[in-house]
Amino acid sequence: MTSWLRTFGSVPLCLLLCCLVVAVCAEASSAGDSVCWSPSISSCTECLRRGPQCAWCFKEDFLDGAGPSQRCDLPVKLLRRGCEPEFMEQSEIKVEVNATVSSTQVSPRDISITLGPGSEASVIVAVKQLERYPVDLYYLVDVSASMQENLDHLKTVGVALSLRMTEHSSDLWLGFGSFVDKPVSPYINVHPSKINNPCSDYEIRCRPAHGFHHVLSMTGNMSEFTRVIKRQRISGNMDTPEGGLDAMLQAAVCQRSVGWRPEAKRLLLLMTDQPSHLALDSRLAGIVTPHDGLCHLENNVYTGSTKMDHPSVGQLSDKLLENHMYSIFAVEKHQYQWYEELVRLLPGSYLGKLGLFQAPNLIELVVDAYKRLLSEVAVSVSVEDKAVSRYWVSVSPLCPNGSTAKDQSCSGVQPNQTVYFNITIGMRSCPDNGEDEDVTVLVRPVGYNESTIVRIHSKCRCSCGPTRHCNDDSQSTCKGTQDSPNQEQRPDHGLIKDSDRDSNWNCRADGSDVDCSGRGVCECGRCVCEQTRLGTVYGKYCEIDDFSCPYERGLLCGGHGVCVSGECVCEDDWTGYSCGCPVSTATCQSANGLLCSGRGRCVCGKCLCEDPRHSGDFCERCPACQSTCQSYWKCVDCHLSHGLSQKEAGHCNNTCAPLVGYMDDVSGQAGEMWIQCMYISNDSCRYRFQTSSQSGQTQLHISTRPECASSTRLVGTFLSVCALTVLCGLVVVAVSRLLLQKRHLSREGAAEDGGYHCTGKDLSYIPTTNEKTVTYRRDCPPDRPLEMHIQVPKMPLGDPWQY
């Protein structure tokens, strides 16, 4: 850097500092535009982790000598700097559908996706609602003592329900199981007399308490179902909550024992009049082992009831989804609120409220639940536990006509309609070890026995073409050795080892005695150029940079290009030495749609007028053109002499150079493009015409309607003006005479009524009605007043005055 500054020693310091500030600002602005570039990036893997829009250039001689961070940028910027597309490593996004797996309800069944860090991909999963499904309905009944009356009503349900369901399914199978609670204290009375017969106090024979008994596997024989129900006896326990959720999980996961059919819709009906125990409740009995979610039936008896805790709601939800179960809760009214909160956490659940479990009510409950559950199509998406934090999933349903979208489901779906789900899967980050991984995402439509498997392959490592050489620090072939004592310090560039001295000649240009042009260090016989805030220094000898290009409006290459080897490489829409000229001519389009009003050329986004008389942003103004009307008078006179006839217009070609046309009224085209003119013919008629110069051709429009004044009209106008002048004079004389008479009368009244008196007049003297006193002020002596009394008798108005 020191030698480079010495090269510009003759440049004034203030000018150099100004250029430095502008360059730093421009570089900061340029760096802000790229989300990929960072000085800390040293490998292809780190570059791709910046986002799916980033690319790494693994070309061998790309910006030779520059740091590895310069290889990471947006693909368009790398392309301008000379990196061909075949040398770019980018995040790959690929979606492949396996169409060989057949499906009737859910399609596609198998999808493969390739993702990189920060990228995402979307797939469409179609779920079709069939018209008539086979149905498996399993009754899971609370047989505690309080359910005795309700249990009796089940004896007539089987046949009636089978007949009613023929409207919706021609293949209904039923199963049955019972539960009470965990047979340990404090849930039951562990006294020996109470274990075998919890109802001994009431002199009733009851069966022992149990967590879950599977009584009848799925069967289409309704008589067998009724016979089994009639043989059921109640049991008893001590606390209020029951073990319903524990029994539900066993009924769901014990597929082979219960006899669930793979092709059937599976309904699990829970009947109880009490709430259920939840996870961690078993600690009261000293049971702390969490439930493993597996089947533990031996001889149709749940053996894990006293060994494992109750399942959590989340665990039960996963098992119901995994085994394609719809759950129906038939509960008493006073427990409705408790189960209402539970149903919100279990997808594909339905809650029914009944007073007593009478046969008609139970049948309607099952039918309504079946219709509602099938009319609501929802999906559940789950990611493998090992990668759940590195991926995100978004689901958007596309419902058919007449249905309503809600969250991740569509309600009101009719048979044979198809619901489409737009599922977007995004990758947040790679594993900690940076290796590629395969992850499975399962898309399960709730209650359907078909699902979609999405296999994700994450691409976290770079392949970098056939050579598999990324030219980054992770694959550097030159490794430094341990520092030896024989080293000398180079200012600002680190250490120079003795082993490097023999290869320094490879880092010097011909005729130069400075390594790497003074802007880098020589390592392993190659220049490693320095990093500067001004921009990138590169080249075999660090002789090239990307900040020595011209500036436009204070920005390097006008902010519309990159500097390569001292020259601006402009973006597609810009051109010019400093990329300051737009390629588009839209800025030169005038209001009439012409380029520069047809009077100039568009140069660098601005109009350059061909005629120096024109000016303005679009060459629309021409003040000097207003005096050109007289130059067209001969042309207009020629056309007038030939009667403004199109046939005779050709005789004026020698006189008129412009294109001439005739119009009834030329005022309709008034505007900036037309100059309005007037011509007065020999017969004192005025002819209006207008001229315009567009696209280099002069046009002339002559009005065919002259404005002429006749002689009769002129005489009439003259006489009218004379009469008006005489009338105005008479009015003025009459008004003047009237004003003079009025002033004369006012003076006479003042002579009669007005009094003239000297200062010494006797004010107590009051004249009679027949006399008048007149005082002459100017005749009064200065030493005393003098009054003259004259008696004047009253006379009629208008009589002459007599002395």
PDB file of N, CA, C and O in Angstrom, residues 575-634:
ATOM      1  N   THR A 575     -25.612   1.603 -20.329  1.00  0.00           N
ATOM      2  CA  THR A 575     -24.467   1.604 -21.224  1.00  0.00           C
ATOM      3  C   THR A 575     -23.666   2.883 -20.965  1.00  0.00           C
ATOM      4  O   THR A 575     -24.027   3.700 -20.107  1.00  0.00           O
ATOM      5  N   GLY A 576     -22.597   3.045 -21.719  1.00  0.00           N
ATOM      6  CA  GLY A 576     -21.763   4.231 -21.562  1.00  0.00           C
ATOM      7  C   GLY A 576     -20.454   3.928 -20.862  1.00  0.00           C
ATOM      8  O   GLY A 576     -20.251   2.848 -20.269  1.00  0.00           O
ATOM      9  N   TYR A 577     -19.570   4.896 -20.923  1.00  0.00           N
ATOM     10  CA  TYR A 577     -18.236   4.752 -20.330  1.00  0.00           C
ATOM     11  C   TYR A 577     -18.318   4.495 -18.831  1.00  0.00           C
ATOM     12  O   TYR A 577     -17.550   3.707 -18.277  1.00  0.00           O
ATOM     13  N   SER A 578     -19.253   5.171 -18.160  1.00  0.00           N
ATOM     14  CA  SER A 578     -19.412   5.004 -16.718  1.00  0.00           C
ATOM     15  C   SER A 578     -20.790   4.438 -16.365  1.00  0.00           C
ATOM     16  O   SER A 578     -21.269   4.633 -15.252  1.00  0.00           O
ATOM     17  N   CYS A 579     -21.425   3.751 -17.318  1.00  0.00           N
ATOM     18  CA  CYS A 579     -22.735   3.116 -17.102  1.00  0.00           C
ATOM     19  C   CYS A 579     -23.771   4.137 -16.642  1.00  0.00           C
ATOM     20  O   CYS A 579     -24.654   3.819 -15.831  1.00  0.00           O
ATOM     21  N   GLY A 580     -23.659   5.351 -17.141  1.00  0.00           N
ATOM     22  CA  GLY A 580     -24.602   6.388 -16.739  1.00  0.00           C
ATOM     23  C   GLY A 580     -25.701   6.649 -17.745  1.00  0.00           C
ATOM     24  O   GLY A 580     -26.526   7.523 -17.518  1.00  0.00           O
ATOM     25  N   CYS A 581     -25.699   5.884 -18.843  1.00  0.00           N
ATOM     26  CA  CYS A 581     -26.696   6.126 -19.888  1.00  0.00           C
ATOM     27  C   CYS A 581     -27.660   4.945 -19.970  1.00  0.00           C
ATOM     28  O   CYS A 581     -27.222   3.807 -20.168  1.00  0.00           O
ATOM     29  N   PRO A 582     -28.961   5.186 -19.821  1.00  0.00           N
ATOM     30  CA  PRO A 582     -29.920   4.085 -19.958  1.00  0.00           C
ATOM     31  C   PRO A 582     -30.049   3.660 -21.411  1.00  0.00           C
ATOM     32  O   PRO A 582     -30.002   4.487 -22.327  1.00  0.00           O
ATOM     33  N   VAL A 583     -30.239   2.376 -21.623  1.00  0.00           N
ATOM     34  CA  VAL A 583     -30.445   1.868 -22.982  1.00  0.00           C
ATOM     35  C   VAL A 583     -31.834   2.244 -23.485  1.00  0.00           C
ATOM     36  O   VAL A 583     -32.023   2.534 -24.656  1.00  0.00           O
ATOM     37  N   SER A 584     -32.792   2.280 -22.609  1.00  0.00           N
ATOM     38  CA  SER A 584     -34.161   2.607 -22.993  1.00  0.00           C
ATOM     39  C   SER A 584     -34.277   4.079 -23.387  1.00  0.00           C
ATOM     40  O   SER A 584     -33.592   4.953 -22.840  1.00  0.00           O
ATOM     41  N   THR A 585     -35.157   4.353 -24.358  1.00  0.00           N
ATOM     42  CA  THR A 585     -35.422   5.723 -24.794  1.00  0.00           C
ATOM     43  C   THR A 585     -36.725   6.249 -24.212  1.00  0.00           C
ATOM     44  O   THR A 585     -37.281   7.238 -24.719  1.00  0.00           O
ATOM     45  N   ALA A 586     -37.233   5.584 -23.165  1.00  0.00           N
ATOM     46  CA  ALA A 586     -38.518   5.994 -22.587  1.00  0.00           C
ATOM     47  C   ALA A 586     -38.453   7.405 -22.029  1.00  0.00           C
ATOM     48  O   ALA A 586     -39.453   8.132 -22.048  1.00  0.00           O
ATOM     49  N   THR A 587     -37.295   7.825 -21.549  1.00  0.00           N
ATOM     50  CA  THR A 587     -37.180   9.172 -20.983  1.00  0.00           C
ATOM     51  C   THR A 587     -37.193  10.257 -22.051  1.00  0.00           C
ATOM     52  O   THR A 587     -37.253  11.435 -21.721  1.00  0.00           O
ATOM     53  N   CYS A 588     -37.114   9.868 -23.336  1.00  0.00           N
ATOM     54  CA  CYS A 588     -37.131  10.853 -24.429  1.00  0.00           C
ATOM     55  C   CYS A 588     -38.468  10.880 -25.144  1.00  0.00           C
ATOM     56  O   CYS A 588     -38.609  11.605 -26.145  1.00  0.00           O
ATOM     57  N   GLN A 589     -39.425  10.092 -24.683  1.00  0.00           N
ATOM     58  CA  GLN A 589     -40.722  10.061 -25.342  1.00  0.00           C
ATOM     59  C   GLN A 589     -41.537  11.279 -24.925  1.00  0.00           C
ATOM     60  O   GLN A 589     -41.771  11.504 -23.750  1.00  0.00           O
ATOM     61  N   SER A 590     -41.971  12.057 -25.920  1.00  0.00           N
ATOM     62  CA  SER A 590     -42.794  13.232 -25.634  1.00  0.00           C
ATOM     63  C   SER A 590     -44.249  12.812 -25.473  1.00  0.00           C
ATOM     64  O   SER A 590     -44.606  11.647 -25.658  1.00  0.00           O
ATOM     65  N   ALA A 591     -45.091  13.770 -25.125  1.00  0.00           N
ATOM     66  CA  ALA A 591     -46.495  13.469 -24.842  1.00  0.00           C
ATOM     67  C   ALA A 591     -47.215  12.908 -26.056  1.00  0.00           C
ATOM     68  O   ALA A 591     -48.168  12.135 -25.917  1.00  0.00           O
ATOM     69  N   ASN A 592     -46.801  13.262 -27.258  1.00  0.00           N
ATOM     70  CA  ASN A 592     -47.466  12.776 -28.466  1.00  0.00           C
ATOM     71  C   ASN A 592     -46.927  11.434 -28.928  1.00  0.00           C
ATOM     72  O   ASN A 592     -47.285  10.952 -30.004  1.00  0.00           O
ATOM     73  N   GLY A 593     -46.037  10.820 -28.127  1.00  0.00           N
ATOM     74  CA  GLY A 593     -45.516   9.507 -28.457  1.00  0.00           C
ATOM     75  C   GLY A 593     -44.309   9.519 -29.360  1.00  0.00           C
ATOM     76  O   GLY A 593     -43.737   8.459 -29.634  1.00  0.00           O
ATOM     77  N   LEU A 594     -43.880  10.675 -29.848  1.00  0.00           N
ATOM     78  CA  LEU A 594     -42.720  10.759 -30.719  1.00  0.00           C
ATOM     79  C   LEU A 594     -41.450  10.879 -29.905  1.00  0.00           C
ATOM     80  O   LEU A 594     -41.453  11.364 -28.772  1.00  0.00           O
ATOM     81  N   LEU A 595     -40.367  10.440 -30.490  1.00  0.00           N
ATOM     82  CA  LEU A 595     -39.073  10.536 -29.836  1.00  0.00           C
ATOM     83  C   LEU A 595     -38.556  11.962 -29.987  1.00  0.00           C
ATOM     84  O   LEU A 595     -38.321  12.431 -31.114  1.00  0.00           O
ATOM     85  N   CYS A 596     -38.417  12.663 -28.875  1.00  0.00           N
ATOM     86  CA  CYS A 596     -37.949  14.051 -28.867  1.00  0.00           C
ATOM     87  C   CYS A 596     -38.813  14.931 -29.774  1.00  0.00           C
ATOM     88  O   CYS A 596     -38.304  15.808 -30.495  1.00  0.00           O
ATOM     89  N   SER A 597     -40.117  14.683 -29.768  1.00  0.00           N
ATOM     90  CA  SER A 597     -41.100  15.442 -30.558  1.00  0.00           C
ATOM     91  C   SER A 597     -40.800  15.390 -32.051  1.00  0.00           C
ATOM     92  O   SER A 597     -41.268  16.232 -32.814  1.00  0.00           O
ATOM     93  N   GLY A 598     -39.999  14.396 -32.468  1.00  0.00           N
ATOM     94  CA  GLY A 598     -39.648  14.285 -33.885  1.00  0.00           C
ATOM     95  C   GLY A 598     -38.645  15.306 -34.343  1.00  0.00           C
ATOM     96  O   GLY A 598     -38.458  15.491 -35.548  1.00  0.00           O
ATOM     97  N   ARG A 599     -37.980  15.983 -33.408  1.00  0.00           N
ATOM     98  CA  ARG A 599     -37.065  17.075 -33.769  1.00  0.00           C
ATOM     99  C   ARG A 599     -35.652  16.846 -33.260  1.00  0.00           C
ATOM    100  O   ARG A 599     -34.849  17.771 -33.237  1.00  0.00           O
ATOM    101  N   GLY A 600     -35.358  15.617 -32.795  1.00  0.00           N
ATOM    102  CA  GLY A 600     -34.025  15.392 -32.281  1.00  0.00           C
ATOM    103  C   GLY A 600     -33.749  13.916 -32.066  1.00  0.00           C
ATOM    104  O   GLY A 600     -34.535  13.039 -32.448  1.00  0.00           O
ATOM    105  N   ARG A 601     -32.622  13.613 -31.425  1.00  0.00           N
ATOM    106  CA  ARG A 601     -32.183  12.254 -31.133  1.00  0.00           C
ATOM    107  C   ARG A 601     -32.063  12.073 -29.621  1.00  0.00           C
ATOM    108  O   ARG A 601     -31.793  13.028 -28.892  1.00  0.00           O
ATOM    109  N   CYS A 602     -32.263  10.841 -29.179  1.00  0.00           N
ATOM    110  CA  CYS A 602     -32.140  10.510 -27.761  1.00  0.00           C
ATOM    111  C   CYS A 602     -30.720  10.050 -27.493  1.00  0.00           C
ATOM    112  O   CYS A 602     -30.286   8.992 -27.979  1.00  0.00           O
ATOM    113  N   VAL A 603     -29.980  10.823 -26.754  1.00  0.00           N
ATOM    114  CA  VAL A 603     -28.583  10.526 -26.437  1.00  0.00           C
ATOM    115  C   VAL A 603     -28.452  10.455 -24.922  1.00  0.00           C
ATOM    116  O   VAL A 603     -28.696  11.445 -24.223  1.00  0.00           O
ATOM    117  N   CYS A 604     -28.117   9.259 -24.417  1.00  0.00           N
ATOM    118  CA  CYS A 604     -27.892   9.050 -22.978  1.00  0.00           C
ATOM    119  C   CYS A 604     -29.132   9.440 -22.164  1.00  0.00           C
ATOM    120  O   CYS A 604     -29.049  10.082 -21.126  1.00  0.00           O
ATOM    121  N   GLY A 605     -30.278   9.092 -22.689  1.00  0.00           N
ATOM    122  CA  GLY A 605     -31.518   9.335 -21.953  1.00  0.00           C
ATOM    123  C   GLY A 605     -32.030  10.754 -22.038  1.00  0.00           C
ATOM    124  O   GLY A 605     -33.019  11.081 -21.376  1.00  0.00           O
ATOM    125  N   LYS A 606     -31.400  11.619 -22.838  1.00  0.00           N
ATOM    126  CA  LYS A 606     -31.833  13.011 -22.981  1.00  0.00           C
ATOM    127  C   LYS A 606     -31.935  13.364 -24.456  1.00  0.00           C
ATOM    128  O   LYS A 606     -31.207  12.827 -25.291  1.00  0.00           O
ATOM    129  N   CYS A 607     -32.826  14.303 -24.775  1.00  0.00           N
ATOM    130  CA  CYS A 607     -33.054  14.712 -26.160  1.00  0.00           C
ATOM    131  C   CYS A 607     -31.976  15.692 -26.620  1.00  0.00           C
ATOM    132  O   CYS A 607     -31.691  16.686 -25.927  1.00  0.00           O
ATOM    133  N   LEU A 608     -31.414  15.427 -27.777  1.00  0.00           N
ATOM    134  CA  LEU A 608     -30.466  16.322 -28.423  1.00  0.00           C
ATOM    135  C   LEU A 608     -31.150  16.866 -29.682  1.00  0.00           C
ATOM    136  O   LEU A 608     -31.347  16.145 -30.666  1.00  0.00           O
ATOM    137  N   CYS A 609     -31.542  18.143 -29.644  1.00  0.00           N
ATOM    138  CA  CYS A 609     -32.330  18.734 -30.722  1.00  0.00           C
ATOM    139  C   CYS A 609     -31.455  18.948 -31.957  1.00  0.00           C
ATOM    140  O   CYS A 609     -30.322  19.439 -31.859  1.00  0.00           O
ATOM    141  N   GLU A 610     -31.988  18.584 -33.112  1.00  0.00           N
ATOM    142  CA  GLU A 610     -31.251  18.751 -34.366  1.00  0.00           C
ATOM    143  C   GLU A 610     -31.264  20.199 -34.837  1.00  0.00           C
ATOM    144  O   GLU A 610     -30.296  20.682 -35.423  1.00  0.00           O
ATOM    145  N   ASP A 611     -32.355  20.918 -34.633  1.00  0.00           N
ATOM    146  CA  ASP A 611     -32.457  22.328 -35.022  1.00  0.00           C
ATOM    147  C   ASP A 611     -32.118  23.172 -33.794  1.00  0.00           C
ATOM    148  O   ASP A 611     -32.753  23.050 -32.740  1.00  0.00           O
ATOM    149  N   PRO A 612     -31.114  24.033 -33.868  1.00  0.00           N
ATOM    150  CA  PRO A 612     -30.726  24.824 -32.697  1.00  0.00           C
ATOM    151  C   PRO A 612     -31.817  25.770 -32.205  1.00  0.00           C
ATOM    152  O   PRO A 612     -31.735  26.275 -31.090  1.00  0.00           O
ATOM    153  N   ARG A 613     -32.829  26.038 -33.063  1.00  0.00           N
ATOM    154  CA  ARG A 613     -33.913  26.903 -32.612  1.00  0.00           C
ATOM    155  C   ARG A 613     -34.826  26.208 -31.607  1.00  0.00           C
ATOM    156  O   ARG A 613     -35.559  26.867 -30.879  1.00  0.00           O
ATOM    157  N   HIS A 614     -34.824  24.882 -31.559  1.00  0.00           N
ATOM    158  CA  HIS A 614     -35.683  24.140 -30.651  1.00  0.00           C
ATOM    159  C   HIS A 614     -34.970  23.881 -29.328  1.00  0.00           C
ATOM    160  O   HIS A 614     -33.738  23.772 -29.281  1.00  0.00           O
ATOM    161  N   SER A 615     -35.760  23.793 -28.278  1.00  0.00           N
ATOM    162  CA  SER A 615     -35.208  23.566 -26.941  1.00  0.00           C
ATOM    163  C   SER A 615     -36.267  22.835 -26.107  1.00  0.00           C
ATOM    164  O   SER A 615     -37.343  22.505 -26.587  1.00  0.00           O
ATOM    165  N   GLY A 616     -35.929  22.608 -24.848  1.00  0.00           N
ATOM    166  CA  GLY A 616     -36.835  21.905 -23.949  1.00  0.00           C
ATOM    167  C   GLY A 616     -36.403  20.456 -23.769  1.00  0.00           C
ATOM    168  O   GLY A 616     -35.552  19.927 -24.502  1.00  0.00           O
ATOM    169  N   ASP A 617     -36.985  19.797 -22.740  1.00  0.00           N
ATOM    170  CA  ASP A 617     -36.628  18.410 -22.451  1.00  0.00           C
ATOM    171  C   ASP A 617     -36.944  17.487 -23.611  1.00  0.00           C
ATOM    172  O   ASP A 617     -36.289  16.460 -23.797  1.00  0.00           O
ATOM    173  N   PHE A 618     -37.960  17.822 -24.401  1.00  0.00           N
ATOM    174  CA  PHE A 618     -38.360  16.992 -25.530  1.00  0.00           C
ATOM    175  C   PHE A 618     -38.304  17.773 -26.852  1.00  0.00           C
ATOM    176  O   PHE A 618     -38.996  17.413 -27.803  1.00  0.00           O
ATOM    177  N   CYS A 619     -37.504  18.853 -26.927  1.00  0.00           N
ATOM    178  CA  CYS A 619     -37.390  19.701 -28.120  1.00  0.00           C
ATOM    179  C   CYS A 619     -38.742  20.258 -28.524  1.00  0.00           C
ATOM    180  O   CYS A 619     -39.047  20.422 -29.709  1.00  0.00           O
ATOM    181  N   GLU A 620     -39.579  20.515 -27.517  1.00  0.00           N
ATOM    182  CA  GLU A 620     -40.945  20.932 -27.807  1.00  0.00           C
ATOM    183  C   GLU A 620     -41.088  22.444 -27.931  1.00  0.00           C
ATOM    184  O   GLU A 620     -42.101  22.936 -28.444  1.00  0.00           O
ATOM    185  N   ARG A 621     -40.110  23.210 -27.479  1.00  0.00           N
ATOM    186  CA  ARG A 621     -40.214  24.670 -27.523  1.00  0.00           C
ATOM    187  C   ARG A 621     -39.373  25.234 -28.676  1.00  0.00           C
ATOM    188  O   ARG A 621     -38.267  24.744 -28.943  1.00  0.00           O
ATOM    189  N   CYS A 622     -39.940  26.286 -29.326  1.00  0.00           N
ATOM    190  CA  CYS A 622     -39.227  26.951 -30.414  1.00  0.00           C
ATOM    191  C   CYS A 622     -39.698  28.401 -30.485  1.00  0.00           C
ATOM    192  O   CYS A 622     -40.560  28.763 -31.301  1.00  0.00           O
ATOM    193  N   PRO A 623     -39.178  29.270 -29.601  1.00  0.00           N
ATOM    194  CA  PRO A 623     -39.613  30.679 -29.611  1.00  0.00           C
ATOM    195  C   PRO A 623     -39.331  31.373 -30.941  1.00  0.00           C
ATOM    196  O   PRO A 623     -40.117  32.209 -31.399  1.00  0.00           O
ATOM    197  N   ALA A 624     -38.244  31.033 -31.592  1.00  0.00           N
ATOM    198  CA  ALA A 624     -37.905  31.693 -32.857  1.00  0.00           C
ATOM    199  C   ALA A 624     -38.790  31.234 -34.001  1.00  0.00           C
ATOM    200  O   ALA A 624     -38.870  31.893 -35.040  1.00  0.00           O
ATOM    201  N   CYS A 625     -39.483  30.129 -33.833  1.00  0.00           N
ATOM    202  CA  CYS A 625     -40.322  29.613 -34.914  1.00  0.00           C
ATOM    203  C   CYS A 625     -41.604  30.427 -35.077  1.00  0.00           C
ATOM    204  O   CYS A 625     -42.287  30.304 -36.096  1.00  0.00           O
ATOM    205  N   GLN A 626     -41.981  31.236 -34.103  1.00  0.00           N
ATOM    206  CA  GLN A 626     -43.217  31.995 -34.203  1.00  0.00           C
ATOM    207  C   GLN A 626     -43.156  33.055 -35.311  1.00  0.00           C
ATOM    208  O   GLN A 626     -44.174  33.501 -35.807  1.00  0.00           O
ATOM    209  N   SER A 627     -41.977  33.510 -35.728  1.00  0.00           N
ATOM    210  CA  SER A 627     -41.843  34.535 -36.765  1.00  0.00           C
ATOM    211  C   SER A 627     -41.744  33.947 -38.163  1.00  0.00           C
ATOM    212  O   SER A 627     -41.435  34.645 -39.116  1.00  0.00           O
ATOM    213  N   THR A 628     -41.977  32.690 -38.321  1.00  0.00           N
ATOM    214  CA  THR A 628     -41.839  32.049 -39.624  1.00  0.00           C
ATOM    215  C   THR A 628     -43.132  32.053 -40.415  1.00  0.00           C
ATOM    216  O   THR A 628     -43.171  31.527 -41.522  1.00  0.00           O
ATOM    217  N   CYS A 629     -44.212  32.644 -39.858  1.00  0.00           N
ATOM    218  CA  CYS A 629     -45.486  32.659 -40.581  1.00  0.00           C
ATOM    219  C   CYS A 629     -45.352  33.384 -41.926  1.00  0.00           C
ATOM    220  O   CYS A 629     -45.907  32.957 -42.943  1.00  0.00           O
ATOM    221  N   GLN A 630     -44.591  34.500 -41.942  1.00  0.00           N
ATOM    222  CA  GLN A 630     -44.487  35.326 -43.147  1.00  0.00           C
ATOM    223  C   GLN A 630     -43.816  34.567 -44.286  1.00  0.00           C
ATOM    224  O   GLN A 630     -44.088  34.826 -45.466  1.00  0.00           O
ATOM    225  N   SER A 631     -42.946  33.577 -43.904  1.00  0.00           N
ATOM    226  CA  SER A 631     -42.240  32.840 -44.947  1.00  0.00           C
ATOM    227  C   SER A 631     -43.165  31.921 -45.730  1.00  0.00           C
ATOM    228  O   SER A 631     -42.790  31.446 -46.810  1.00  0.00           O
ATOM    229  N   TYR A 632     -44.364  31.669 -45.222  1.00  0.00           N
ATOM    230  CA  TYR A 632     -45.304  30.788 -45.913  1.00  0.00           C
ATOM    231  C   TYR A 632     -46.414  31.570 -46.636  1.00  0.00           C
ATOM    232  O   TYR A 632     -47.329  30.966 -47.187  1.00  0.00           O
ATOM    233  N   TRP A 633     -46.355  32.910 -46.614  1.00  0.00           N
ATOM    234  CA  TRP A 633     -47.424  33.692 -47.238  1.00  0.00           C
ATOM    235  C   TRP A 633     -47.486  33.451 -48.753  1.00  0.00           C
ATOM    236  O   TRP A 633     -48.580  33.358 -49.327  1.00  0.00           O
ATOM    237  N   LYS A 634     -46.339  33.368 -49.407  1.00  0.00           N
ATOM    238  CA  LYS A 634     -46.346  33.123 -50.854  1.00  0.00           C
ATOM    239  C   LYS A 634     -46.985  31.783 -51.185  1.00  0.00           C
ATOM    240  O   LYS A 634     -47.708  31.650 -52.177  1.00  0.00           O
TER     241      LYS A 634
END
